[in-house]
XYZ file of C-alpha atoms in Angstrom:
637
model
C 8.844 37.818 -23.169
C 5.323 37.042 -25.102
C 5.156 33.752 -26.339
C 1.888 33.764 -29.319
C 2.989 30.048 -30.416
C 1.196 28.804 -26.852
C -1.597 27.811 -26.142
C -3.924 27.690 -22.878
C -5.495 24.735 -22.444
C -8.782 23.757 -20.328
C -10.669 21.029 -19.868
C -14.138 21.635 -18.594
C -16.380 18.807 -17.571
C -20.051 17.896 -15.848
C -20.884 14.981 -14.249
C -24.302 12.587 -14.821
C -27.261 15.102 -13.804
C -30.408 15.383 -14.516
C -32.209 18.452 -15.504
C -35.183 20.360 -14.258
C -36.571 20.935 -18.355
C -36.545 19.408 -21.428
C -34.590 20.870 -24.263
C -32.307 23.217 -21.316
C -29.597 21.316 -19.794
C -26.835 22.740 -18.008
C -23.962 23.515 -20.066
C -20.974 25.409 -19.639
C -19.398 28.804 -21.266
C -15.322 29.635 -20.998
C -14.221 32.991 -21.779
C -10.281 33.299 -21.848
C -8.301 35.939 -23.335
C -11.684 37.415 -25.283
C -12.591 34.276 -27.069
C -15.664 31.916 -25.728
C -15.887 28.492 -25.907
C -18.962 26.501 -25.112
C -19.143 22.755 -23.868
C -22.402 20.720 -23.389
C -25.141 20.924 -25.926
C -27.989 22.622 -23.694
C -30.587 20.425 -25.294
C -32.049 17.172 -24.455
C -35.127 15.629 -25.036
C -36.394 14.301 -21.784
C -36.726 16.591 -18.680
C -35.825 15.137 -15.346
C -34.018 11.819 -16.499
C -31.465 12.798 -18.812
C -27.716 11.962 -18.406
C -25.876 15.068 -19.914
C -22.286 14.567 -19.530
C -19.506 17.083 -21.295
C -15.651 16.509 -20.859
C -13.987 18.582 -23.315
C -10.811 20.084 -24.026
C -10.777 23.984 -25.021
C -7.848 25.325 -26.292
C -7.045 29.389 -25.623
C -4.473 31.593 -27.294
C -1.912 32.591 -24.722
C 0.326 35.494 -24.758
C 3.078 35.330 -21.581
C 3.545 39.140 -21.432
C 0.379 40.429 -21.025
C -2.485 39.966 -17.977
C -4.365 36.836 -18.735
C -8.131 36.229 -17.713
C -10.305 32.961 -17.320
C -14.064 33.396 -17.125
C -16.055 30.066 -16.313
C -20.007 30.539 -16.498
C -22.096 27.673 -15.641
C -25.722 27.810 -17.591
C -29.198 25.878 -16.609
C -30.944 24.166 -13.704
C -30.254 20.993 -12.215
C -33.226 19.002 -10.448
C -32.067 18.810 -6.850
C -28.750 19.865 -7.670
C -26.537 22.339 -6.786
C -23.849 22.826 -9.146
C -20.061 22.467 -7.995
C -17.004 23.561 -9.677
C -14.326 21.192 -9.192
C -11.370 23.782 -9.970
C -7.846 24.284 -8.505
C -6.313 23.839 -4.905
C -4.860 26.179 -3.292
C -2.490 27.272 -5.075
C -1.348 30.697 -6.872
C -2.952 29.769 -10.933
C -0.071 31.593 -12.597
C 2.045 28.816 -10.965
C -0.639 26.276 -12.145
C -0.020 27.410 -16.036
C 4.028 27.951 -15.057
C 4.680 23.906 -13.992
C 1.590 22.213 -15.020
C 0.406 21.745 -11.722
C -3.027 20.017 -11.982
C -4.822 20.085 -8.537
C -8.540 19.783 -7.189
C -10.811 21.743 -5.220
C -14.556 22.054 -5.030
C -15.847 25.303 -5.175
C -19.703 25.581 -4.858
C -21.940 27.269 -7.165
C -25.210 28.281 -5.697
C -27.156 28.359 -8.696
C -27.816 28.509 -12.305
C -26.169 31.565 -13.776
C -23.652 31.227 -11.600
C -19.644 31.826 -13.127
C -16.124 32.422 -11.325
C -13.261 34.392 -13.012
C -9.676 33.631 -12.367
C -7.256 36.014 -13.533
C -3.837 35.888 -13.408
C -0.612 38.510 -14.243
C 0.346 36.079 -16.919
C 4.173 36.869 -16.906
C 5.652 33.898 -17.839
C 6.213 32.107 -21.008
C 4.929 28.725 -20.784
C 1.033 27.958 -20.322
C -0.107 24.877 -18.683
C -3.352 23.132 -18.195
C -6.282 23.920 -16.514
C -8.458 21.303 -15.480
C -12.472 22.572 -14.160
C -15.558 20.438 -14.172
C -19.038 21.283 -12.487
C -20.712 18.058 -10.915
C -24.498 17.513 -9.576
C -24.509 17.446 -6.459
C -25.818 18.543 -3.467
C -29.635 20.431 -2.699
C -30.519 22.931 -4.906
C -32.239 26.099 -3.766
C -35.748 26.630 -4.334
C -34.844 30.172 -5.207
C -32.661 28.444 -7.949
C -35.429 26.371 -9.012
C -38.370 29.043 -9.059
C -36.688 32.242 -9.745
C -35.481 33.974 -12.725
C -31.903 32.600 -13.181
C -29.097 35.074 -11.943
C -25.918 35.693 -12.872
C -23.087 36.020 -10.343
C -19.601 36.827 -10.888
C -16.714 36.179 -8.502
C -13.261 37.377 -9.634
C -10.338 36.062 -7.871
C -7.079 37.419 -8.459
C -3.363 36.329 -8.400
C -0.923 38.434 -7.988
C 2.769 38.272 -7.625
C 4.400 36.807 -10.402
C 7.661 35.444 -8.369
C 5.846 35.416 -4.577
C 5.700 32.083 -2.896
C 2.547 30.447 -3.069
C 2.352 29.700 0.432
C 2.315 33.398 0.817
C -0.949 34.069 -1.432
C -4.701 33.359 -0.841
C -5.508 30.012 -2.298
C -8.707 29.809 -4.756
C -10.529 27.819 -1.659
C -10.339 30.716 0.851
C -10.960 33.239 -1.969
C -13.904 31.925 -2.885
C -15.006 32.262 0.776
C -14.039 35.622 1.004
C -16.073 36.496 -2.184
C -19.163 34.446 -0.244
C -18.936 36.856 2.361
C -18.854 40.055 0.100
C -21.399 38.760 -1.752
C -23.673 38.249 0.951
C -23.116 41.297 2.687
C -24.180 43.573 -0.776
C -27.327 41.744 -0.865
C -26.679 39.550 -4.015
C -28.180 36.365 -2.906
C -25.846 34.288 -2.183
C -25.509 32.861 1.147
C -22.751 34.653 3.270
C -19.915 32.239 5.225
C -17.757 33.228 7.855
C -14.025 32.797 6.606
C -13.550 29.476 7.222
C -10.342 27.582 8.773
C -7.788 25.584 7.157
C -9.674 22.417 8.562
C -12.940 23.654 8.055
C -12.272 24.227 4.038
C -10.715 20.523 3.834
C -13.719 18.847 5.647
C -15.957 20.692 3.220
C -13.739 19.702 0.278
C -14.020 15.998 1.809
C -17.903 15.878 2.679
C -18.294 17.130 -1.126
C -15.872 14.454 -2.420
C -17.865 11.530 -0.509
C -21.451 12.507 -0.820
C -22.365 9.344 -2.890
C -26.057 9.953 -3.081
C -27.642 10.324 -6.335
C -30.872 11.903 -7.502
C -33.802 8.957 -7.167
C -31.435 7.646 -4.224
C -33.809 6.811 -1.281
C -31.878 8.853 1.517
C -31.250 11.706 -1.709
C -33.195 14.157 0.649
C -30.388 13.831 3.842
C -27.810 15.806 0.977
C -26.746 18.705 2.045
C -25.440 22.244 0.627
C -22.209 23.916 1.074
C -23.371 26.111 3.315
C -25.053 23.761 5.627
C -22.039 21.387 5.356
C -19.962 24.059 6.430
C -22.089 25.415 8.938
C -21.814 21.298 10.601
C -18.130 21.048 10.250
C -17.176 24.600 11.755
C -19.952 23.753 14.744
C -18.049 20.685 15.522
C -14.679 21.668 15.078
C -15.239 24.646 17.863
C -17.300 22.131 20.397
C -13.999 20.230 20.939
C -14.053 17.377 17.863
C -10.751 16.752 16.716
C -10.369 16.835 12.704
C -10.028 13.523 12.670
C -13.131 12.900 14.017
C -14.667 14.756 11.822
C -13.226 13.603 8.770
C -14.025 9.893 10.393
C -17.791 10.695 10.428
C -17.824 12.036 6.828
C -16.214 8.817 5.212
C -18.586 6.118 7.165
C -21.370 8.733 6.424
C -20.605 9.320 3.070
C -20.632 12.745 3.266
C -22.355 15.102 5.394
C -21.742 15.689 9.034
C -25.633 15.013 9.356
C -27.733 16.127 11.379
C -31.158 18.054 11.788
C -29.453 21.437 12.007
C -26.160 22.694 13.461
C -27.703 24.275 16.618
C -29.711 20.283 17.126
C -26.133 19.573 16.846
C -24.514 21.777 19.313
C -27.250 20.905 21.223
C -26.333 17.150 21.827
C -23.084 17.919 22.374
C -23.872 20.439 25.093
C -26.475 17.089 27.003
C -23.057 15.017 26.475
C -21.166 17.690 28.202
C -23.797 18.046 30.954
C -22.951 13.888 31.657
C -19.829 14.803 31.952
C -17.943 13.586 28.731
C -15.265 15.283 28.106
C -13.180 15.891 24.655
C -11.350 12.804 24.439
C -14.339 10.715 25.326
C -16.559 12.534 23.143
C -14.177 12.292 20.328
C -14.189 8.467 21.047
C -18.232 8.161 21.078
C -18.715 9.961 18.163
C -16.162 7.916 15.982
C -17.964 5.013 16.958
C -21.225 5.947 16.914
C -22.157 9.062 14.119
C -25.996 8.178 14.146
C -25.907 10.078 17.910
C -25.733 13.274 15.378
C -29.603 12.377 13.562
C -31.298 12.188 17.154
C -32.526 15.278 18.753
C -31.351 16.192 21.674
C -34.194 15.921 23.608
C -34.053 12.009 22.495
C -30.564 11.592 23.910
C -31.361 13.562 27.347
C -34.454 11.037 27.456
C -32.315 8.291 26.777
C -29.656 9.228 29.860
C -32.560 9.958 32.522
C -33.960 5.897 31.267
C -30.473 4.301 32.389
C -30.278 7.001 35.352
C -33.228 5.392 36.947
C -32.780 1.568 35.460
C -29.250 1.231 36.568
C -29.233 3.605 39.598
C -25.713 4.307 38.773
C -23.709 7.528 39.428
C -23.641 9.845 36.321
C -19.968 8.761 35.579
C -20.713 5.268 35.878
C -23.869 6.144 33.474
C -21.743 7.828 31.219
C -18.806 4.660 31.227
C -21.646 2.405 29.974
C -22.275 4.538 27.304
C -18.710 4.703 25.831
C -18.656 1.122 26.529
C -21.692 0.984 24.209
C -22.376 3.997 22.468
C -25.382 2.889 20.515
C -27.358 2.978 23.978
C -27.832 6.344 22.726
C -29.751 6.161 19.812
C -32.404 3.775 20.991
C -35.749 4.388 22.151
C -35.800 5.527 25.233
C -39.627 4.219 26.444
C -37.939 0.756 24.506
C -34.994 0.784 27.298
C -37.108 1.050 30.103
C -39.761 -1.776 28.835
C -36.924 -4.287 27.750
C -35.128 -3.907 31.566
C -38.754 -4.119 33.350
C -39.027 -7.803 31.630
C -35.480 -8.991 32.794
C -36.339 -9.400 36.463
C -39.796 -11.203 36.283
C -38.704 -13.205 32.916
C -35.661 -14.866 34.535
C -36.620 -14.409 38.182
C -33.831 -12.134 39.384
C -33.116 -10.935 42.372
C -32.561 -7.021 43.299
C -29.185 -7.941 44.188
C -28.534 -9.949 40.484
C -30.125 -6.682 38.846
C -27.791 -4.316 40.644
C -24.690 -6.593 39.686
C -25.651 -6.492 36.221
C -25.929 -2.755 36.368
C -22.147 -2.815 37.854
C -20.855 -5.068 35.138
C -22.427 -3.093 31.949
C -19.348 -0.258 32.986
C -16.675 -3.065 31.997
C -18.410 -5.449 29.465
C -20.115 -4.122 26.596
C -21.388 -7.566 26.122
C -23.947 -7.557 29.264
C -25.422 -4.379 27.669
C -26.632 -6.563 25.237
C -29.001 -6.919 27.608
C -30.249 -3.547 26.406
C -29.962 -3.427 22.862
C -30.807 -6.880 21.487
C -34.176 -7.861 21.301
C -36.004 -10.365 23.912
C -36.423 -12.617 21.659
C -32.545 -12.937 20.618
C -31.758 -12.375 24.342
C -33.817 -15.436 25.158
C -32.843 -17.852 22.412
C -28.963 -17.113 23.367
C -29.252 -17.895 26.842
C -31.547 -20.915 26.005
C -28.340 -21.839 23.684
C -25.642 -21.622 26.520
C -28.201 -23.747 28.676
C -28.316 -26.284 26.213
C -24.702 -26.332 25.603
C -23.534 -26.299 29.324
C -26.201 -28.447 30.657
C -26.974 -25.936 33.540
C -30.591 -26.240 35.442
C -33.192 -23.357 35.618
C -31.682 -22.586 38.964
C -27.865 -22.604 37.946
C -29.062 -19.828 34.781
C -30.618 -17.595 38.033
C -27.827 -18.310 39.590
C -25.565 -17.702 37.017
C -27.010 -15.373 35.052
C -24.761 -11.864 35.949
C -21.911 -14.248 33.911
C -24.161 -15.792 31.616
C -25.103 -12.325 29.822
C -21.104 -11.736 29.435
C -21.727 -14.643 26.790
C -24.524 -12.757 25.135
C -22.581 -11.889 21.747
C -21.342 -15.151 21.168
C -23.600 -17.546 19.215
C -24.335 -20.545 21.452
C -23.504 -23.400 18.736
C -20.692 -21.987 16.370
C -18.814 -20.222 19.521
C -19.338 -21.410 22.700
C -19.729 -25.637 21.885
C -16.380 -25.989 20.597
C -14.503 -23.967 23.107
C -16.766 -25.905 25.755
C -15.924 -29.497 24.335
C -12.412 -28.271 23.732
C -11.870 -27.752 27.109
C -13.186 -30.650 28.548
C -10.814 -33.169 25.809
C -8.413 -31.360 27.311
C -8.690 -31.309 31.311
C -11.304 -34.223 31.316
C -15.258 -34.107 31.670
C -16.643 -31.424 34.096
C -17.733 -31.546 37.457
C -20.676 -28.913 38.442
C -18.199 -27.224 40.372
C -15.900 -26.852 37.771
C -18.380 -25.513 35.002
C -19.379 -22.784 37.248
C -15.507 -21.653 37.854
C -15.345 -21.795 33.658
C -19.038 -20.072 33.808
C -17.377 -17.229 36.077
C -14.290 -16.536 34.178
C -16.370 -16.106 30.717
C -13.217 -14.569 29.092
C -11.869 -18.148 28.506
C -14.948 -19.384 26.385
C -14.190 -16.570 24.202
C -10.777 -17.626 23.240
C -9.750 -18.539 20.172
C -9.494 -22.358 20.180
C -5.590 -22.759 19.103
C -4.646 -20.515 21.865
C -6.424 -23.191 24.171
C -4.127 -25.707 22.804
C -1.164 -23.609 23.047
C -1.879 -22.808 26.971
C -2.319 -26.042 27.871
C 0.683 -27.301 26.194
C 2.927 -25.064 27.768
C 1.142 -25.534 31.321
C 1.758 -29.147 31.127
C 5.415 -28.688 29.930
C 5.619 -25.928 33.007
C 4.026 -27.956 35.771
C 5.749 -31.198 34.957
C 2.727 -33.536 34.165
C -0.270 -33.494 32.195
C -2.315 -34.774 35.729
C -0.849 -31.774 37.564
C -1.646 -29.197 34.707
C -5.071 -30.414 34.365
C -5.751 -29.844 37.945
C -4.408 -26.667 38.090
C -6.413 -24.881 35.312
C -9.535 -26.321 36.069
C -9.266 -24.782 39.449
C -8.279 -21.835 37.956
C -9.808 -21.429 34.478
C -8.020 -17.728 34.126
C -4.703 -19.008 33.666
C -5.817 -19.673 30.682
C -6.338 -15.678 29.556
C -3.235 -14.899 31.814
C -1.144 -17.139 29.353
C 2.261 -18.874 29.777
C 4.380 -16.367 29.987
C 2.440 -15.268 33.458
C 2.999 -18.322 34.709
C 6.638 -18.971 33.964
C 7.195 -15.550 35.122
C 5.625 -16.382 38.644
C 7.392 -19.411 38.844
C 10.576 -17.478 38.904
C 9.489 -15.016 41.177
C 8.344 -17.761 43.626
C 11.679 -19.013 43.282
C 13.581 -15.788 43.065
C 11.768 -13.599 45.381
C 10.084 -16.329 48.142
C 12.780 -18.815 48.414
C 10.489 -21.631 47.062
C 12.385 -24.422 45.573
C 11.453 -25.547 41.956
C 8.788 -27.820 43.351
C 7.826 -25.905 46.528
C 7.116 -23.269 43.945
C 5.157 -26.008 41.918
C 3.389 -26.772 44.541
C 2.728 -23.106 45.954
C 0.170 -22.745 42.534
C -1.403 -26.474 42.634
C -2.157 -25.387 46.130
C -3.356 -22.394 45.395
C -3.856 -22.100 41.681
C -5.861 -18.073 41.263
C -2.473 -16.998 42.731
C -1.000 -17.880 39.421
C -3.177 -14.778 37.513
C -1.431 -12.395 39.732
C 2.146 -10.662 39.565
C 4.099 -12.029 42.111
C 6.792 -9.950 41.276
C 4.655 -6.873 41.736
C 6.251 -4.616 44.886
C 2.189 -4.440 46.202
C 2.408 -8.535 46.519
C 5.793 -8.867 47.594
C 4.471 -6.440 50.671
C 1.481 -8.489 51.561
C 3.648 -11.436 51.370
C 6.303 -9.616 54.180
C 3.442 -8.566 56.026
C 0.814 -11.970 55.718
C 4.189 -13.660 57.075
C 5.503 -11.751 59.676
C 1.342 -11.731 61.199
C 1.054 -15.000 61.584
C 4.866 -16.012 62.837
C 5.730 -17.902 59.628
C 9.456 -18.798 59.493
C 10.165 -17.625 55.757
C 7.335 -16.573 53.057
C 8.012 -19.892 51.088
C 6.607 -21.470 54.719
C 3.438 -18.807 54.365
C 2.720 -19.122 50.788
C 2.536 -22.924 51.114
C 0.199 -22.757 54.226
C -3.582 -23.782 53.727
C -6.126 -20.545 53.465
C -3.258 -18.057 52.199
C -4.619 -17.028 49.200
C -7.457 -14.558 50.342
C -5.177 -13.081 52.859
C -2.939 -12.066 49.550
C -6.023 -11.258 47.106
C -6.504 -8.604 50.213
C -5.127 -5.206 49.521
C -2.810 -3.271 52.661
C -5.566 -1.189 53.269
C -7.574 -3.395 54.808
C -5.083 -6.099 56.570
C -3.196 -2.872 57.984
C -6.088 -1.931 59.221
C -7.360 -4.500 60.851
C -3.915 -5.846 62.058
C -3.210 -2.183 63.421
C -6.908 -2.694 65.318
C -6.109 -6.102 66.811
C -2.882 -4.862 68.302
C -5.591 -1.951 69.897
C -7.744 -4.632 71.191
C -4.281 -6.602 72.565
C -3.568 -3.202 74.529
C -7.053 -2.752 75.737
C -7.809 -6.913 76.663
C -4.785 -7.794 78.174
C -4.388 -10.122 75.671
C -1.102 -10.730 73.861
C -2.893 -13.905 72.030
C -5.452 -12.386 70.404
C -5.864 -12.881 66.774
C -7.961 -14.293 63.807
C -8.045 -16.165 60.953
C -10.668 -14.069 59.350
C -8.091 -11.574 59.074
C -9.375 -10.776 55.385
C -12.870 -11.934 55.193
C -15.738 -9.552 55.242
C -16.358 -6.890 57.515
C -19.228 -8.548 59.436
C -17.084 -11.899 60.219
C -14.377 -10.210 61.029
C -16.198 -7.832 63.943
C -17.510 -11.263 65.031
C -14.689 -12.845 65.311
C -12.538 -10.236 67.352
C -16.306 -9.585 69.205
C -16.793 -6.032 68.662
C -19.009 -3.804 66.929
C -18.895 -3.363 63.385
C -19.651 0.826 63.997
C -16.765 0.617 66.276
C -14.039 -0.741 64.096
C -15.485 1.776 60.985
C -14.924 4.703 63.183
C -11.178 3.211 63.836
C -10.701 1.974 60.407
C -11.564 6.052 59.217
C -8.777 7.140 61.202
C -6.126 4.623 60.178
C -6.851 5.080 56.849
C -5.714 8.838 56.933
C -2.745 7.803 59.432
C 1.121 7.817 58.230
C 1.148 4.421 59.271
C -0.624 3.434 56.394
C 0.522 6.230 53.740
C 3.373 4.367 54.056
C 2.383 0.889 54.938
C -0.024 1.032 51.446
C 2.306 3.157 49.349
C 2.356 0.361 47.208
C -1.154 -0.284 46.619
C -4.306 1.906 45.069
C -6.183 4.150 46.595
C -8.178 2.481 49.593
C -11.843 1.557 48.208
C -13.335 2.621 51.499
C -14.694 6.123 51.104
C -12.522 8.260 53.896
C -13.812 10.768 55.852
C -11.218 13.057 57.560
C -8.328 14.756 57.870
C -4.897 12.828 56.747
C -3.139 12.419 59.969
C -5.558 12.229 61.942
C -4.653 10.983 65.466
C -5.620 7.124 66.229
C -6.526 7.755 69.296
């Protein structure tokens, strides 16, 4: 039933742009139903500075019962612009002018000239609104800006008048398919694969944060549609997750940017060669985009420089990158000077270098070392000296723990925390500030949880006297909080048979034991077996003997191992007696102390470790961090 009393109504607008000549701005020209309507004046006096803006609303005859057209042409040349039709979603437009619906899309125009139709069967008796505008933005084609302009018609077409619209081709996709087409008759404009569902709402998201102005100093980074496109599609089939994706184009404000899509492809493929895989890759680049504006040949130089600086295994290479991703987009000739000055400038040893190497996989901090500067590298650790009162030879010394410090600002972070600490469990000796210099977490706590730790220490442990000497012999309780320790105080009681103050006394005696899970089924076997080794009459007895604490810091693989080699030796000496105290110390004491070679008890320890008498001994526990070599079950003989 035709309706002549209503009317279509559109609303055509243009951003701020600036135009290539004076007296021919862009402008816009609506055709609907046979009668035109113009918007923008076309004229201006100034080329290359004006601000033509149009926002108006044209009003259409309408008549429900017969096939409806809309014909948008865009007119005239923006200066390093290309010109984008901000139009409807994806949705059918005869159910647009049936509810009112007023959604947004941007659909590209490549050039001056350049006009879309929408048509539509027009069956129904209400109109509704129809809300277009064409934007700068973008990088204009020099074709558009040195050729004759062209015009270019796209029709889409809705059909269907009662069809669900999640059953018809939105404008989006349409417009893609009509890219295609287009390109494949030789018309000039750009062809496009038919895009995904994530693809076309990246695009619409790059184009609806792309900031960057004509005159704007990084103006020549913007990108077109097509290259856009080409980025997002690129990245979406190497493995990025949409998210990540749409994570880089808000902090980059549009984009994805990069040189080209194949330089793009072609970092991720020297990532993949590290071995990063999707999930880590999807991490690095959501925390560091800029990876993307390197070429790849810049990132490979980058891996081989920590590769032979670090002399760690390509995981390990690749950890310290996630840990700090912006490793990456430094100079790679910079990376190499800055660690050649580190050893001479604070007289380090080989060994000091290697064990910062080891710590940069776990602490992004020490790879400070890397990407600040000397100069703030030197004035920090200058700082902590000051603060901590350490000698030249305690900052050697000290130093793999020192650089944990690095990000902290000697005098707003560290001083309090330091002075803090020592209101609180009394001046320092040097023997406590290196145990507080070695567990750098706690000078990075905030200072009220300080407070609150020691508070509920004191309340724990009975005393103030008994809580001070507790923490400052084991500074980690303080990161481990209260709740660790009240929770090993029951276990102690619980699980050991300690009393309330044998279990008391169990952590004053040997306070690290209170940053470990007692309650843990690993420790509760170390404690069976620790006790039954050395003839203790209960574990409460054991765990309040003298030296106990490395014997439990110890995993099963190696005091099963070396217990299960004594009893060999027993066998082979004739000698029921024999045992050591040294039980858990290193490798070399302990092959002096049972007098044997340490070649010998490797080739036995190989063995064990692949015998059922530890699979079940260590079931408990990690893997072993002995690298095995053999057969599992191998025979110990």
């Amino acid at each position: 039933m035709a309706c002549e009393s209503k009317k279509l109504t559109i609303t055509v607008s243009r951003a701020t742009g600036h135009c290539v000549q004076a007296n021919e701005c862009a402008y816009c020209v609506v055709e609907a139903n046979g009668v035109q309507r113009k918007t923008g004046t076309g004229r201006c006096a100034t080329a290359g500075s004006c601000a033509c803006q149009w926002g108006e609303a044209l009003e259409f005859p309408y008549t429900g019962g017969t096939p409806r057209a809309l014909h948008v042409e865009v007119h005239g040349l923006l200066a390093r612009g290309e010109d984008k039709l901000v139009g409807l979603g994806n949705v059918n437009l005869l159910e647009v002018l049936e509810r009112g619906t007023k959604q947004v899309v941007e659909v590209p125009l490549m050039r001056d000239g350049s006009c879309v139709s929408l048509t539509h069967p027009g069956h129904q008796e209400h109109a509704g609104e129809v809300h277009l505008a064409c934007q700068a933005g973008g990088r204009c084609l020099a074709s558009a800006l040195s050729g004759p302009a062209q015009a270019l018609s796209q029709l889409f077409e809705c059909t269907g008048a009662h069809a669900s619209s999640t059953a018809k081709p939105g404008l989006a996709a349409l417009w893609q398919q009509q890219l295609s087409q287009s390109g494949a008759a030789g018309t000039g404009v750009p062809s496009a694969k038919p895009s995904s569902s994530a693809a076309q709402r990246l695009l619409q998201l790059s184009q609806q944060h792309d900031t960057l102005a004509a005159g704007n100093f990084n103006f020549h980074h913007q990108l077109t549609a097509k290259e856009r496109l080409a980025r997002i599609e690129m990245l979406l089939q190497q493995g990025l997750t949409e998210e990540t994706v749409q994570h880089i184009i808000k902090r980059s404000k549009g984009g994805p940017y990069m040189q080209s899509a194949s330089e793009g492809a072609a970092i991720l493929a020297v990532l993949r060669e590290r071995g990063c895989s999707d999930a880590d890759m999807n991490l690095l680049l959501q925390l560091q985009r800029s990876i993307f504006q390197r070429a790849a040949s810049s990132v490979s130089d980058v891996f081989a420089a920590l590769d032979d600086m670090l002399q760690l295994s390509m995981v390990k290479t690749m950890q310290v990158c996630l840990r700090q991703p912006s490793l990456l987009t430094r100079d790679s000739d910079t990376l190499r000077q800055r660690w050649a000055w580190l050893k001479p400038h604070y007289g380090l040893s080989e060994t000091a270098v290697a064990s910062l190497a080891k710590r940069m996989v776990n602490s992004r901090a020490v790879c400070a070392l890397l990407t600040y500067s000397q100069e703030t590298i030197t004035a920090r650790l200058s700082g902590l000296q000051h603060v901590i009162e350490l000698s030249d030879a305690e900052v050697i010394k000290l130093f793999p723990y020192l650089t944990v410090l690095l990000e902290a600002d000697p005098e707003q972070h560290i001083r309090p925390r330091w002075d803090l600490y020592q209101s609180l469990l009394g001046e320092f000796t040097p023997a406590d500030k290196r145990r507080f210099i070695m567990s750098p977490d706690t000078l990075r706590l905030p200072e009220h949880t300080i407070r609150n730790v020691f508070s509920g220490v004191e309340q724990l442990m009975g005393s103030t006297a008994t809580a001070q000497h507790m923490l400052r012999l084991s500074p980690q309780s303080f990161h481990c909080g209260v709740e660790r320790l009240a929770t090993n105080l029951r276990a102690l009681q619980q699980l050991y048979g300690c009393s309330s103050q044998q279990a008391q006394k169990v952590l004053v005696r040997t306070p690290q034991i209170a940053n470990y899970k007692l309650e843990a089924p690993k420790f509760q076997c170390r404690v069976a077996a620790v006790t039954e080794w050395y003839g203790h009459a209960s574990p409460a007895a054991m765990l309040l003997a003298r030296n106990c604490g490395p014997r439990l810091w110890a995993s099963m693989w190696k005091l099963g191992a070396r217990m299960a080699f004594i009893r060999r030796l027993r066998m082979e000496r004739a000698a029921p007696e024999l045992n050591t105290s040294m039980l858990a110390n290193s490798t070399q004491q302990f092959c002096r102390a049972v007098r044997v070679s340490e070649e010998k008890y490797a080739a036995f320890e190989q063995r064990w470790l692949v015998s059922p008498e530890a699979a079940e001994l260590c079931r408990h526990e990690g893997p072993p961090r002995v690298k095995i070599i053999g057969a599992p079950g191998a025979a110990l003989s």
